[in-house]
PDB file of C-alpha atoms and ligand atoms in Angstrom:
ATOM      1  CA  MET A   1     -11.153 -15.853 171.856  1.00 80.00           C
ATOM      2  CA  PRO A   2     -10.270 -17.027 168.341  1.00 87.00           C
ATOM      3  CA  GLN A   3      -6.669 -17.739 167.505  1.00 91.00           C
ATOM      4  CA  GLU A   4      -5.006 -15.460 164.951  1.00 94.00           C
ATOM      5  CA  ILE A   5      -3.065 -17.496 162.422  1.00 93.00           C
ATOM      6  CA  LYS A   6      -1.046 -16.927 159.243  1.00 95.00           C
ATOM      7  CA  VAL A   7      -1.616 -19.220 156.266  1.00 95.00           C
ATOM      8  CA  LYS A   8       0.288 -19.901 153.047  1.00 96.00           C
ATOM      9  CA  SER A   9      -2.680 -19.906 150.664  1.00 95.00           C
ATOM     10  CA  VAL A  10      -6.343 -18.870 150.850  1.00 96.00           C
ATOM     11  CA  LEU A  11      -7.683 -19.476 147.374  1.00 97.00           C
ATOM     12  CA  ASN A  12      -8.365 -23.100 146.483  1.00 96.00           C
ATOM     13  CA  LYS A  13      -8.922 -23.934 142.838  1.00 96.00           C
ATOM     14  CA  ALA A  14     -11.223 -26.817 141.929  1.00 96.00           C
ATOM     15  CA  LYS A  15     -10.408 -29.083 138.968  1.00 95.00           C
ATOM     16  CA  LYS A  16     -13.725 -28.213 137.351  1.00 96.00           C
ATOM     17  CA  ILE A  17     -16.733 -25.987 137.960  1.00 97.00           C
ATOM     18  CA  ASP A  18     -18.885 -27.433 140.760  1.00 97.00           C
ATOM     19  CA  SER A  19     -22.149 -28.686 139.274  1.00 95.00           C
ATOM     20  CA  TRP A  20     -24.269 -27.526 142.246  1.00 96.00           C
ATOM     21  CA  PHE A  21     -22.659 -24.324 143.489  1.00 97.00           C
ATOM     22  CA  LEU A  22     -20.984 -23.305 140.197  1.00 98.00           C
ATOM     23  CA  ASP A  23     -17.730 -22.329 141.901  1.00 98.00           C
ATOM     24  CA  SER A  24     -14.244 -22.701 140.492  1.00 98.00           C
ATOM     25  CA  TYR A  25     -12.621 -21.456 143.717  1.00 98.00           C
ATOM     26  CA  THR A  26     -13.248 -21.554 147.456  1.00 98.00           C
ATOM     27  CA  PHE A  27     -12.100 -18.975 149.998  1.00 98.00           C
ATOM     28  CA  ASN A  28     -12.402 -19.349 153.799  1.00 96.00           C
ATOM     29  CA  PRO A  29     -11.336 -16.301 155.853  1.00 97.00           C
ATOM     30  CA  TYR A  30     -11.842 -18.189 159.100  1.00 95.00           C
ATOM     31  CA  SER A  31     -10.976 -21.705 160.060  1.00 91.00           C
ATOM     32  CA  SER A  32     -13.651 -23.719 161.877  1.00 88.00           C
ATOM     33  CA  CYS A  33     -17.068 -22.289 162.793  1.00 91.00           C
ATOM     34  CA  SER A  34     -18.815 -20.934 165.877  1.00 90.00           C
ATOM     35  CA  PHE A  35     -22.336 -21.641 164.578  1.00 93.00           C
ATOM     36  CA  ASN A  36     -21.772 -25.076 165.959  1.00 91.00           C
ATOM     37  CA  CYS A  37     -24.258 -27.116 163.919  1.00 95.00           C
ATOM     38  CA  LEU A  38     -24.288 -30.639 165.346  1.00 95.00           C
ATOM     39  CA  TYR A  39     -24.502 -32.204 161.873  1.00 95.00           C
ATOM     40  CA  CYS A  40     -21.682 -30.072 160.418  1.00 93.00           C
ATOM     41  CA  TYR A  41     -19.781 -32.132 157.853  1.00 84.00           C
ATOM     42  CA  ILE A  42     -16.421 -30.772 158.952  1.00 81.00           C
ATOM     43  CA  ARG A  43     -16.775 -32.489 162.353  1.00 76.00           C
ATOM     44  CA  GLY A  44     -15.153 -35.904 162.408  1.00 64.00           C
ATOM     45  CA  SER A  45     -14.424 -35.776 158.681  1.00 57.00           C
ATOM     46  CA  LYS A  46     -10.994 -34.875 157.323  1.00 55.00           C
ATOM     47  CA  TYR A  47     -11.688 -31.150 157.909  1.00 57.00           C
ATOM     48  CA  GLY A  48     -11.593 -30.848 161.697  1.00 55.00           C
ATOM     49  CA  THR A  49     -13.178 -31.793 164.960  1.00 53.00           C
ATOM     50  CA  ASN A  50     -13.947 -29.387 167.757  1.00 57.00           C
ATOM     51  CA  LEU A  51     -15.471 -26.425 165.969  1.00 61.00           C
ATOM     52  CA  GLU A  52     -15.674 -23.722 168.612  1.00 55.00           C
ATOM     53  CA  THR A  53     -12.378 -24.310 170.334  1.00 62.00           C
ATOM     54  CA  SER A  54     -10.450 -24.430 167.058  1.00 79.00           C
ATOM     55  CA  LEU A  55     -11.918 -21.213 165.654  1.00 89.00           C
ATOM     56  CA  SER A  56      -9.176 -19.137 164.042  1.00 92.00           C
ATOM     57  CA  VAL A  57      -8.797 -15.980 162.011  1.00 96.00           C
ATOM     58  CA  LYS A  58      -6.516 -16.004 158.969  1.00 96.00           C
ATOM     59  CA  ILE A  59      -4.997 -12.590 159.557  1.00 96.00           C
ATOM     60  CA  ASN A  60      -3.017 -12.502 156.293  1.00 97.00           C
ATOM     61  CA  ALA A  61      -5.983 -13.741 154.208  1.00 98.00           C
ATOM     62  CA  ILE A  62      -6.697 -10.470 152.411  1.00 98.00           C
ATOM     63  CA  GLU A  63      -3.135  -9.803 151.336  1.00 98.00           C
ATOM     64  CA  LEU A  64      -2.850 -13.380 150.013  1.00 98.00           C
ATOM     65  CA  LEU A  65      -6.222 -13.243 148.264  1.00 98.00           C
ATOM     66  CA  ASP A  66      -5.177 -10.022 146.513  1.00 98.00           C
ATOM     67  CA  MET A  67      -1.990 -11.669 145.207  1.00 98.00           C
ATOM     68  CA  GLN A  68      -3.637 -14.937 144.241  1.00 98.00           C
ATOM     69  CA  LEU A  69      -6.533 -13.255 142.406  1.00 98.00           C
ATOM     70  CA  ALA A  70      -4.139 -10.887 140.568  1.00 98.00           C
ATOM     71  CA  ASN A  71      -2.308 -13.978 139.243  1.00 98.00           C
ATOM     72  CA  ARG A  72      -5.512 -15.723 138.198  1.00 98.00           C
ATOM     73  CA  ALA A  73      -6.870 -12.565 136.534  1.00 98.00           C
ATOM     74  CA  LYS A  74      -3.615 -12.157 134.566  1.00 98.00           C
ATOM     75  CA  LYS A  75      -4.166 -15.667 133.158  1.00 97.00           C
ATOM     76  CA  ASN A  76      -7.841 -14.889 132.497  1.00 97.00           C
ATOM     77  CA  GLN A  77      -8.899 -17.677 134.865  1.00 98.00           C
ATOM     78  CA  TYR A  78     -12.143 -16.113 136.048  1.00 98.00           C
ATOM     79  CA  GLY A  79     -14.627 -18.214 137.993  1.00 98.00           C
ATOM     80  CA  PHE A  80     -17.069 -18.024 140.890  1.00 98.00           C
ATOM     81  CA  ILE A  81     -15.454 -17.941 144.325  1.00 98.00           C
ATOM     82  CA  VAL A  82     -17.481 -19.606 147.074  1.00 98.00           C
ATOM     83  CA  VAL A  83     -17.225 -17.669 150.339  1.00 97.00           C
ATOM     84  CA  SER A  84     -17.212 -19.854 152.458  1.00 92.00           C
ATOM     85  CA  SER A  85     -17.108 -23.626 151.991  1.00 91.00           C
ATOM     86  CA  ALA A  86     -15.838 -24.819 155.396  1.00 91.00           C
ATOM     87  CA  THR A  87     -17.005 -22.069 157.747  1.00 94.00           C
ATOM     88  CA  ASP A  88     -19.597 -19.275 157.625  1.00 96.00           C
ATOM     89  CA  PRO A  89     -18.432 -15.957 156.135  1.00 98.00           C
ATOM     90  CA  TYR A  90     -20.608 -14.021 158.590  1.00 98.00           C
ATOM     91  CA  LEU A  91     -19.692 -15.451 161.990  1.00 96.00           C
ATOM     92  CA  GLN A  92     -20.058 -13.107 164.992  1.00 95.00           C
ATOM     93  CA  ILE A  93     -16.292 -12.394 164.824  1.00 96.00           C
ATOM     94  CA  GLU A  94     -16.750 -10.966 161.310  1.00 97.00           C
ATOM     95  CA  LYS A  95     -18.168  -7.858 163.019  1.00 97.00           C
ATOM     96  CA  LYS A  96     -14.752  -7.252 164.537  1.00 96.00           C
ATOM     97  CA  TYR A  97     -12.354  -8.581 161.877  1.00 97.00           C
ATOM     98  CA  GLU A  98     -14.339  -7.726 158.707  1.00 98.00           C
ATOM     99  CA  LEU A  99     -12.308 -10.219 156.670  1.00 98.00           C
ATOM    100  CA  THR A 100     -15.289 -11.154 154.511  1.00 98.00           C
ATOM    101  CA  ARG A 101     -16.031  -7.494 153.734  1.00 98.00           C
ATOM    102  CA  LYS A 102     -12.373  -6.826 152.890  1.00 98.00           C
ATOM    103  CA  ALA A 103     -12.284  -9.985 150.755  1.00 98.00           C
ATOM    104  CA  LEU A 104     -15.321  -8.749 148.804  1.00 98.00           C
ATOM    105  CA  GLU A 105     -13.487  -5.466 148.128  1.00 98.00           C
ATOM    106  CA  VAL A 106     -10.558  -7.447 146.707  1.00 98.00           C
ATOM    107  CA  ILE A 107     -12.886  -9.704 144.692  1.00 98.00           C
ATOM    108  CA  LEU A 108     -14.547  -6.589 143.235  1.00 98.00           C
ATOM    109  CA  LYS A 109     -11.158  -5.043 142.435  1.00 98.00           C
ATOM    110  CA  HIS A 110     -10.169  -8.122 140.393  1.00 98.00           C
ATOM    111  CA  LYS A 111     -13.651  -8.500 138.868  1.00 98.00           C
ATOM    112  CA  PHE A 112     -14.265 -12.088 140.014  1.00 98.00           C
ATOM    113  CA  PRO A 113     -17.817 -13.406 140.506  1.00 98.00           C
ATOM    114  CA  VAL A 114     -18.787 -14.555 143.990  1.00 98.00           C
ATOM    115  CA  HIS A 115     -21.150 -17.065 145.601  1.00 98.00           C
ATOM    116  CA  ILE A 116     -21.906 -16.398 149.271  1.00 98.00           C
ATOM    117  CA  ILE A 117     -23.225 -19.309 151.356  1.00 98.00           C
ATOM    118  CA  THR A 118     -24.383 -18.310 154.828  1.00 98.00           C
ATOM    119  CA  LYS A 119     -26.688 -18.939 157.780  1.00 98.00           C
ATOM    120  CA  SER A 120     -26.297 -15.370 159.053  1.00 98.00           C
ATOM    121  CA  ASP A 121     -28.238 -12.117 158.753  1.00 97.00           C
ATOM    122  CA  LEU A 122     -24.999 -10.095 158.846  1.00 98.00           C
ATOM    123  CA  ILE A 123     -24.731 -10.443 155.060  1.00 98.00           C
ATOM    124  CA  GLU A 124     -27.057  -7.443 154.739  1.00 98.00           C
ATOM    125  CA  ARG A 125     -24.154  -5.197 155.759  1.00 98.00           C
ATOM    126  CA  ASP A 126     -22.377  -6.070 152.473  1.00 98.00           C
ATOM    127  CA  PHE A 127     -25.247  -5.634 149.987  1.00 98.00           C
ATOM    128  CA  ASP A 128     -23.463  -2.553 148.592  1.00 98.00           C
ATOM    129  CA  LEU A 129     -20.346  -4.523 147.579  1.00 98.00           C
ATOM    130  CA  LEU A 130     -22.298  -7.557 146.431  1.00 98.00           C
ATOM    131  CA  ALA A 131     -24.391  -5.364 144.122  1.00 98.00           C
ATOM    132  CA  GLN A 132     -21.238  -3.908 142.565  1.00 98.00           C
ATOM    133  CA  ILE A 133     -19.715  -7.371 142.077  1.00 98.00           C
ATOM    134  CA  ASP A 134     -22.981  -8.537 140.486  1.00 98.00           C
ATOM    135  CA  LYS A 135     -22.526  -5.956 137.724  1.00 97.00           C
ATOM    136  CA  ALA A 136     -18.743  -5.846 137.346  1.00 98.00           C
ATOM    137  CA  ALA A 137     -17.698  -9.518 137.508  1.00 98.00           C
ATOM    138  CA  ILE A 138     -16.214 -11.304 134.514  1.00 98.00           C
ATOM    139  CA  LEU A 139     -17.834 -14.738 134.166  1.00 98.00           C
ATOM    140  CA  PRO A 140     -16.103 -17.909 132.962  1.00 97.00           C
ATOM    141  CA  PRO A 141     -17.072 -18.815 129.359  1.00 96.00           C
ATOM    142  CA  GLU A 142     -19.239 -21.794 130.512  1.00 95.00           C
ATOM    143  CA  LEU A 143     -21.427 -19.494 132.657  1.00 97.00           C
ATOM    144  CA  LYS A 144     -21.469 -16.325 130.517  1.00 95.00           C
ATOM    145  CA  ASP A 145     -25.199 -16.649 129.805  1.00 95.00           C
ATOM    146  CA  MET A 146     -26.021 -16.286 133.503  1.00 95.00           C
ATOM    147  CA  LYS A 147     -25.207 -12.564 133.371  1.00 94.00           C
ATOM    148  CA  ARG A 148     -24.941 -12.474 137.176  1.00 96.00           C
ATOM    149  CA  GLY A 149     -21.741 -11.952 139.145  1.00 98.00           C
ATOM    150  CA  THR A 150     -23.249 -12.544 142.596  1.00 98.00           C
ATOM    151  CA  ILE A 151     -25.085 -15.612 143.860  1.00 98.00           C
ATOM    152  CA  ILE A 152     -26.419 -15.670 147.421  1.00 98.00           C
ATOM    153  CA  SER A 153     -27.415 -18.979 149.021  1.00 98.00           C
ATOM    154  CA  PHE A 154     -28.849 -19.158 152.518  1.00 98.00           C
ATOM    155  CA  SER A 155     -28.371 -22.445 154.248  1.00 98.00           C
ATOM    156  CA  PHE A 156     -31.221 -24.099 156.210  1.00 98.00           C
ATOM    157  CA  SER A 157     -31.706 -27.549 157.703  1.00 98.00           C
ATOM    158  CA  THR A 158     -35.194 -26.511 158.828  1.00 98.00           C
ATOM    159  CA  VAL A 159     -37.375 -23.381 158.861  1.00 98.00           C
ATOM    160  CA  SER A 160     -38.451 -24.150 162.442  1.00 98.00           C
ATOM    161  CA  ASP A 161     -36.769 -22.037 165.143  1.00 98.00           C
ATOM    162  CA  HIS A 162     -37.444 -24.827 167.636  1.00 98.00           C
ATOM    163  CA  ILE A 163     -35.675 -27.551 165.610  1.00 98.00           C
ATOM    164  CA  ALA A 164     -32.816 -25.210 164.650  1.00 98.00           C
ATOM    165  CA  GLY A 165     -32.319 -24.308 168.327  1.00 98.00           C
ATOM    166  CA  ILE A 166     -31.437 -27.963 168.965  1.00 98.00           C
ATOM    167  CA  PHE A 167     -29.293 -28.738 165.929  1.00 98.00           C
ATOM    168  CA  GLU A 168     -27.642 -25.411 164.999  1.00 97.00           C
ATOM    169  CA  PRO A 169     -27.482 -23.564 168.326  1.00 94.00           C
ATOM    170  CA  GLY A 170     -25.002 -20.835 167.338  1.00 94.00           C
ATOM    171  CA  ALA A 171     -26.528 -19.759 164.027  1.00 96.00           C
ATOM    172  CA  THR A 172     -28.986 -16.946 163.305  1.00 97.00           C
ATOM    173  CA  SER A 173     -32.514 -18.329 163.870  1.00 98.00           C
ATOM    174  CA  PRO A 174     -34.410 -19.429 160.743  1.00 98.00           C
ATOM    175  CA  SER A 175     -37.072 -16.730 161.280  1.00 98.00           C
ATOM    176  CA  LYS A 176     -34.399 -13.992 161.297  1.00 98.00           C
ATOM    177  CA  ARG A 177     -32.634 -15.667 158.364  1.00 98.00           C
ATOM    178  CA  LEU A 178     -35.895 -15.649 156.407  1.00 98.00           C
ATOM    179  CA  GLU A 179     -36.260 -11.902 156.996  1.00 98.00           C
ATOM    180  CA  VAL A 180     -32.893 -11.302 155.357  1.00 98.00           C
ATOM    181  CA  VAL A 181     -33.737 -13.787 152.565  1.00 98.00           C
ATOM    182  CA  LYS A 182     -36.715 -11.543 151.700  1.00 98.00           C
ATOM    183  CA  LYS A 183     -34.502  -8.445 151.709  1.00 98.00           C
ATOM    184  CA  THR A 184     -31.946 -10.182 149.487  1.00 98.00           C
ATOM    185  CA  VAL A 185     -34.671 -11.108 147.006  1.00 98.00           C
ATOM    186  CA  SER A 186     -36.108  -7.582 147.066  1.00 98.00           C
ATOM    187  CA  TYR A 187     -32.657  -6.130 146.264  1.00 97.00           C
ATOM    188  CA  GLY A 188     -32.772  -8.224 143.080  1.00 97.00           C
ATOM    189  CA  PHE A 189     -29.919 -10.617 143.908  1.00 98.00           C
ATOM    190  CA  LEU A 190     -29.979 -14.148 142.501  1.00 98.00           C
ATOM    191  CA  THR A 191     -31.066 -15.780 145.765  1.00 98.00           C
ATOM    192  CA  GLY A 192     -31.554 -19.396 146.739  1.00 98.00           C
ATOM    193  CA  ILE A 193     -31.648 -21.845 149.580  1.00 98.00           C
ATOM    194  CA  SER A 194     -29.280 -24.672 150.282  1.00 98.00           C
ATOM    195  CA  LEU A 195     -31.325 -27.255 152.206  1.00 98.00           C
ATOM    196  CA  MET A 196     -28.180 -29.066 153.226  1.00 96.00           C
ATOM    197  CA  PRO A 197     -28.838 -31.168 155.045  1.00 97.00           C
ATOM    198  CA  LEU A 198     -32.499 -31.843 155.687  1.00 98.00           C
ATOM    199  CA  LEU A 199     -32.667 -33.918 158.872  1.00 98.00           C
ATOM    200  CA  PRO A 200     -34.116 -37.415 158.309  1.00 97.00           C
ATOM    201  CA  TYR A 201     -37.504 -37.927 159.999  1.00 97.00           C
ATOM    202  CA  ILE A 202     -37.260 -34.461 161.588  1.00 98.00           C
ATOM    203  CA  SER A 203     -37.227 -31.774 158.907  1.00 98.00           C
ATOM    204  CA  ASP A 204     -37.925 -34.085 155.949  1.00 97.00           C
ATOM    205  CA  THR A 205     -41.368 -35.265 157.073  1.00 96.00           C
ATOM    206  CA  THR A 206     -44.189 -34.505 154.634  1.00 96.00           C
ATOM    207  CA  GLU A 207     -45.592 -31.825 156.933  1.00 97.00           C
ATOM    208  CA  GLN A 208     -42.221 -30.136 157.503  1.00 97.00           C
ATOM    209  CA  LEU A 209     -41.338 -30.268 153.801  1.00 98.00           C
ATOM    210  CA  HIS A 210     -44.571 -28.557 152.779  1.00 98.00           C
ATOM    211  CA  GLN A 211     -44.024 -25.929 155.439  1.00 97.00           C
ATOM    212  CA  THR A 212     -40.473 -25.357 154.193  1.00 98.00           C
ATOM    213  CA  PHE A 213     -41.294 -25.225 150.487  1.00 98.00           C
ATOM    214  CA  SER A 214     -44.363 -23.011 150.960  1.00 98.00           C
ATOM    215  CA  THR A 215     -42.318 -20.615 153.142  1.00 98.00           C
ATOM    216  CA  LEU A 216     -39.572 -20.440 150.521  1.00 98.00           C
ATOM    217  CA  LYS A 217     -42.090 -19.954 147.736  1.00 98.00           C
ATOM    218  CA  LYS A 218     -43.583 -16.997 149.654  1.00 98.00           C
ATOM    219  CA  CYS A 219     -40.083 -15.526 149.994  1.00 98.00           C
ATOM    220  CA  ARG A 220     -39.816 -15.712 146.159  1.00 97.00           C
ATOM    221  CA  VAL A 221     -36.411 -17.399 146.179  1.00 98.00           C
ATOM    222  CA  ASP A 222     -34.965 -18.346 142.799  1.00 97.00           C
ATOM    223  CA  TYR A 223     -33.789 -21.895 143.575  1.00 98.00           C
ATOM    224  CA  VAL A 224     -33.506 -24.588 146.243  1.00 98.00           C
ATOM    225  CA  LEU A 225     -30.704 -27.132 146.563  1.00 98.00           C
ATOM    226  CA  PRO A 226     -31.774 -29.981 148.879  1.00 97.00           C
ATOM    227  CA  ALA A 227     -29.488 -32.767 150.083  1.00 97.00           C
ATOM    228  CA  THR A 228     -29.483 -35.564 152.627  1.00 96.00           C
ATOM    229  CA  ILE A 229     -27.272 -35.726 155.678  1.00 96.00           C
ATOM    230  CA  THR A 230     -23.823 -37.268 156.069  1.00 94.00           C
ATOM    231  CA  LEU A 231     -22.521 -38.020 159.558  1.00 94.00           C
ATOM    232  CA  PHE A 232     -18.959 -38.863 160.513  1.00 88.00           C
ATOM    233  CA  GLY A 233     -16.924 -40.202 163.400  1.00 87.00           C
ATOM    234  CA  ASN A 234     -17.340 -41.830 166.797  1.00 87.00           C
ATOM    235  CA  GLU A 235     -15.334 -39.374 168.918  1.00 86.00           C
ATOM    236  CA  ARG A 236     -16.953 -37.074 171.477  1.00 86.00           C
ATOM    237  CA  ALA A 237     -17.093 -33.994 169.202  1.00 85.00           C
ATOM    238  CA  ASP A 238     -17.831 -35.793 165.910  1.00 89.00           C
ATOM    239  CA  SER A 239     -21.071 -35.117 164.054  1.00 92.00           C
ATOM    240  CA  LYS A 240     -22.448 -38.647 164.405  1.00 94.00           C
ATOM    241  CA  THR A 241     -21.918 -38.688 168.196  1.00 93.00           C
ATOM    242  CA  LEU A 242     -23.390 -35.194 168.684  1.00 94.00           C
ATOM    243  CA  MET A 243     -26.453 -35.968 166.593  1.00 96.00           C
ATOM    244  CA  ILE A 244     -27.131 -39.248 168.437  1.00 97.00           C
ATOM    245  CA  ASN A 245     -26.735 -37.456 171.792  1.00 97.00           C
ATOM    246  CA  ALA A 246     -29.229 -34.772 170.744  1.00 98.00           C
ATOM    247  CA  LEU A 247     -31.673 -37.395 169.477  1.00 98.00           C
ATOM    248  CA  GLN A 248     -31.457 -39.234 172.800  1.00 98.00           C
ATOM    249  CA  LYS A 249     -32.561 -36.027 174.516  1.00 98.00           C
ATOM    250  CA  TYR A 250     -35.116 -34.613 172.061  1.00 98.00           C
ATOM    251  CA  TYR A 251     -36.142 -37.419 169.668  1.00 98.00           C
ATOM    252  CA  PRO A 252     -35.471 -40.719 171.537  1.00 98.00           C
ATOM    253  CA  HIS A 253     -37.723 -42.697 169.170  1.00 98.00           C
ATOM    254  CA  LEU A 254     -35.294 -41.916 166.296  1.00 98.00           C
ATOM    255  CA  VAL A 255     -32.072 -43.073 167.985  1.00 98.00           C
ATOM    256  CA  GLU A 256     -32.297 -46.699 166.883  1.00 97.00           C
ATOM    257  CA  LYS A 257     -32.957 -45.680 163.249  1.00 96.00           C
ATOM    258  CA  TYR A 258     -29.982 -43.283 163.092  1.00 96.00           C
ATOM    259  CA  VAL A 259     -27.649 -45.778 164.813  1.00 96.00           C
ATOM    260  CA  ARG A 260     -28.646 -48.446 162.302  1.00 95.00           C
ATOM    261  CA  PHE A 261     -28.265 -46.165 159.270  1.00 94.00           C
ATOM    262  CA  PHE A 262     -24.918 -44.703 160.267  1.00 94.00           C
ATOM    263  CA  SER A 263     -23.221 -47.773 161.721  1.00 92.00           C
ATOM    264  CA  ALA A 264     -22.116 -49.002 158.314  1.00 85.00           C
ATOM    265  CA  SER A 265     -21.787 -45.782 156.345  1.00 92.00           C
ATOM    266  CA  SER A 266     -21.642 -41.985 156.691  1.00 93.00           C
ATOM    267  CA  ASN A 267     -24.549 -41.689 154.224  1.00 95.00           C
ATOM    268  CA  MET A 268     -28.232 -42.539 154.390  1.00 96.00           C
ATOM    269  CA  PRO A 269     -29.116 -45.840 152.661  1.00 95.00           C
ATOM    270  CA  GLY A 270     -29.581 -45.906 148.895  1.00 95.00           C
ATOM    271  CA  TYR A 271     -33.365 -46.517 148.996  1.00 95.00           C
ATOM    272  CA  TYR A 272     -33.810 -43.452 151.244  1.00 96.00           C
ATOM    273  CA  GLN A 273     -31.663 -41.284 148.971  1.00 96.00           C
ATOM    274  CA  ARG A 274     -33.544 -42.316 145.829  1.00 97.00           C
ATOM    275  CA  ALA A 275     -36.907 -41.572 147.479  1.00 97.00           C
ATOM    276  CA  PHE A 276     -35.535 -38.308 148.893  1.00 97.00           C
ATOM    277  CA  TYR A 277     -34.347 -36.862 145.568  1.00 97.00           C
ATOM    278  CA  LYS A 278     -37.526 -37.961 143.788  1.00 97.00           C
ATOM    279  CA  LYS A 279     -39.608 -36.224 146.463  1.00 97.00           C
ATOM    280  CA  MET A 280     -37.474 -33.059 146.225  1.00 97.00           C
ATOM    281  CA  GLN A 281     -37.996 -32.814 142.473  1.00 97.00           C
ATOM    282  CA  GLU A 282     -41.747 -33.302 142.937  1.00 97.00           C
ATOM    283  CA  LEU A 283     -41.816 -30.514 145.544  1.00 98.00           C
ATOM    284  CA  CYS A 284     -39.784 -28.175 143.320  1.00 97.00           C
ATOM    285  CA  ASP A 285     -42.273 -28.808 140.492  1.00 97.00           C
ATOM    286  CA  GLU A 286     -45.285 -28.390 142.784  1.00 98.00           C
ATOM    287  CA  TYR A 287     -44.030 -25.096 144.234  1.00 97.00           C
ATOM    288  CA  GLY A 288     -42.496 -23.806 140.987  1.00 96.00           C
ATOM    289  CA  LEU A 289     -38.946 -23.596 142.372  1.00 97.00           C
ATOM    290  CA  LYS A 290     -35.847 -24.281 140.296  1.00 97.00           C
ATOM    291  CA  SER A 291     -33.427 -26.924 141.538  1.00 97.00           C
ATOM    292  CA  SER A 292     -30.424 -25.507 139.678  1.00 97.00           C
ATOM    293  CA  ILE A 293     -28.713 -22.131 140.096  1.00 98.00           C
ATOM    294  CA  LYS A 294     -27.883 -21.857 136.408  1.00 96.00           C
ATOM    295  CA  THR A 295     -31.460 -22.543 135.302  1.00 96.00           C
ATOM    296  CA  ALA A 296     -32.716 -19.985 137.838  1.00 96.00           C
ATOM    297  CA  ALA A 297     -30.220 -17.375 136.586  1.00 96.00           C
ATOM    298  CA  LEU A 298     -31.188 -17.931 132.948  1.00 94.00           C
ATOM    299  CA  LYS A 299     -34.863 -17.520 133.849  1.00 90.00           C
ATOM    300  CA  LYS A 300     -34.094 -14.291 135.688  1.00 84.00           C
ATOM    301  CA  SER A 301     -31.864 -12.753 132.961  1.00 78.00           C
TER     302      SER A 301
HETATM  303  S1  LIG B 401     -22.652 -22.911 159.618  1.00 97.77           S
HETATM  304 FE1  LIG B 401     -21.852 -24.435 158.189  1.00 97.77          FE
HETATM  305  S2  LIG B 401     -19.650 -24.554 158.649  1.00 97.77           S
HETATM  306 FE2  LIG B 401     -20.668 -23.569 160.407  1.00 97.77          FE
HETATM  307  S3  LIG B 401     -21.086 -25.210 161.864  1.00 97.77           S
HETATM  308 FE3  LIG B 401     -22.922 -24.915 160.584  1.00 97.77          FE
HETATM  309  S4  LIG B 401     -22.704 -26.377 158.891  1.00 97.77           S
HETATM  310 FE4  LIG B 401     -20.676 -26.147 159.869  1.00 97.77          FE
END
């Protein structure tokens, strides 16, 4: 059972608009995450460790969000709110607590734009509110031209149900996620895919990448945002340890590579990253997919 906790603040303001996700604010109704992705960046980093056992519900989140957004609106400080940055807004417990749905009602009331990032199919339940926000939101001056108040990004590390079953055991399967991606696109939402992270030598092989990009092209998504993996920590529940353990079981030939890469740093080596981003741009060009949300929104408007 998740813990019910009270917090002092729920709306975090960034110093500047995020260049990838376009948010000025982040809002997390839950703390930690039951989707349990082994590579999750909040494991072993400064954000937390044992995801499932530390799952908690911020029971005063909606009241606080209402107050904090009223203050920001009074000062005309409109900006995209990312829901959520350090958990998933549509965890299984959202069915019971409905904090994300209630937060969207408050966001609509104060006319803020929203960017949902999720691995879940439960988002479909809230299409009604998201459509209203899309029309009613007041955009910050820098993003006025976008003319969209709702951005929906689905997060994938792979489109293979088999690979996802190993590395993100608690999340909605990619095949089910893709079904809801298609529905989101057909509703007319600005819809994209965060490929964060692609798994080195597993979901970033040439064959897997073509499968991923051709699948996303067929879904008619507006943009893709690929990134490499970061792994942290040496404790039992840290992302680096969990990934190495899974590799030992399912991909033993990759263990030595990962150990070497991540012994000195939490990032992949520079030469890999340069080749990775070059390849991603080539794939975006080949499949006609935008690699920026703003560019995709301008094309759509
Ligand atoms: S869904 Fe996101 S926040 Fe949740 S475990 Fe996976 S990567 Fe972490």
